[in-house]
Amino acid sequence: MESQWKKVLDYIKEELGPAHYRTWFAKSTILSQEDGRMLIGVPSAFIKDQINAKYLNTLNDGIKKVFPEDLLIELKVDGGLNNLKIDEPEMELELYAPTFRTEAVGVNPKYNMTNFVVGLSNNLAYAAAQAVVQNPGISYNPLFIYGGTGVGKTHLMHAIGNDLLQKNPTTKIIYCSSEKFMNDFIESIKSKRTNEFRHKYRSCDLLLIDDIQFISGRDSTQEEFFHTFNELQGKNSQIVLTSDRPPNEIQKVESRLVSRFQGGLTVDIQIPDFDTRVAILRAKSEEKGDFVPEECLTAIAESMPTNARELEGKFIQIIQSLKLTNKEINIDNVHAQLGKPISATGEKIEFKKVLLEVNQYFSIKMADITGPRRKKEFVLPRHLAMYLLYEECKLPYQRIGELLGGRDHTTILHGVEKIREQLNRDREIQRVLIELRQQLSTTA
């Protein structure tokens, strides 16, 4: 059976390439095969989930090629497989790795599509990135990704590079910040090596520029980037750009560049919603090999309605602190590390604070939210106030109605349900609610 499994793994390696094979299948094995059922062991729950989600068809195809009977495949986590020695020739690894490094300038190999956690806040950007990997230079060129700091723009950009390298290791890729592009250009002028600079940036198959907004006001850099952009696009080389704002909101950038930025696909990444934050923490705990109870992940996710980078930092800080003090990773100790009760319980938030934060956020008066006027610009703040008073302060509908100008409880119910419905599909409402909760948490 061992020799047959090796043939399955050889097929998978051929289909997915050495990098993905090593990541997801190198430490897998057959645990048992009987009564038309094959049990395959994998070293972690995260790997199990990823194989089920993305590579199950490849696994089934490999098994069908080697085993004559129809088998029902089931994956099982076996932590002992982490110690399994990978039987792969050293020479193959040594020859394979440099190909990536020599053809990819600046691309970080630890970021890929498989370890990018997908949720409501980033699913459109993720789908666009996958489309670019499948059809570089054709699907969306340029791909312009924007969003706040720490939400995953750079991760997705590197993932595009790494996945394209997986498909074709000879792909020429350059990743850099807009600041580095500018500094390289200035240095090439000083050293009279502009031809080398232009050859470097205009001969690549994929150009990844991070934080493109920083070319704002840099006229000569914009001029050079304009010509670089045109030449790359003219030969169907893929361009991916990130920014903290959409193209039309970047100040002091030539209109011809803004037009080109908008000529492909523009997608945004929002602050991660609650479910995505929990998924990020779950993936991080799997990556670190730590068992963290689900209620602990939930508590940390609820207390940190911020970007993914800050969330991961807080998670690592809490877990390491508990380990160093030899404390068990449980909900009580996690709450102690967080330093205060989770704001979502509503016990520490007064209704006056909710109303004040909503008014300040939307720059409206208390009378606008509690009064009878039904102007369009007051509807969303009023509904959000109803939702927060119900969810965060745990007030009954009748009491909320009294606070909001004597409104009937059915009106409050309608407002709360309206927000709940919008949270399932409206990413802007998700973002506003996260920011309001963050303000309530930091001022509690």
Tab-separated table of C-alpha atoms in Angstrom, residues 44-45 66 134 245 311 314:
chain	number	residue	atom	x	y	z
A	44	SER	CA	-3.506	19.356	11.056
A	45	ALA	CA	-7.132	20.464	10.874
A	66	VAL	CA	-3.722	3.972	-8.793
A	134	GLN	CA	-5.546	32.137	-14.169
A	245	ARG	CA	-7.856	54.781	-1.323
A	311	LEU	CA	-5.712	41.207	15.423
A	314	LYS	CA	-2.915	40.817	19.850
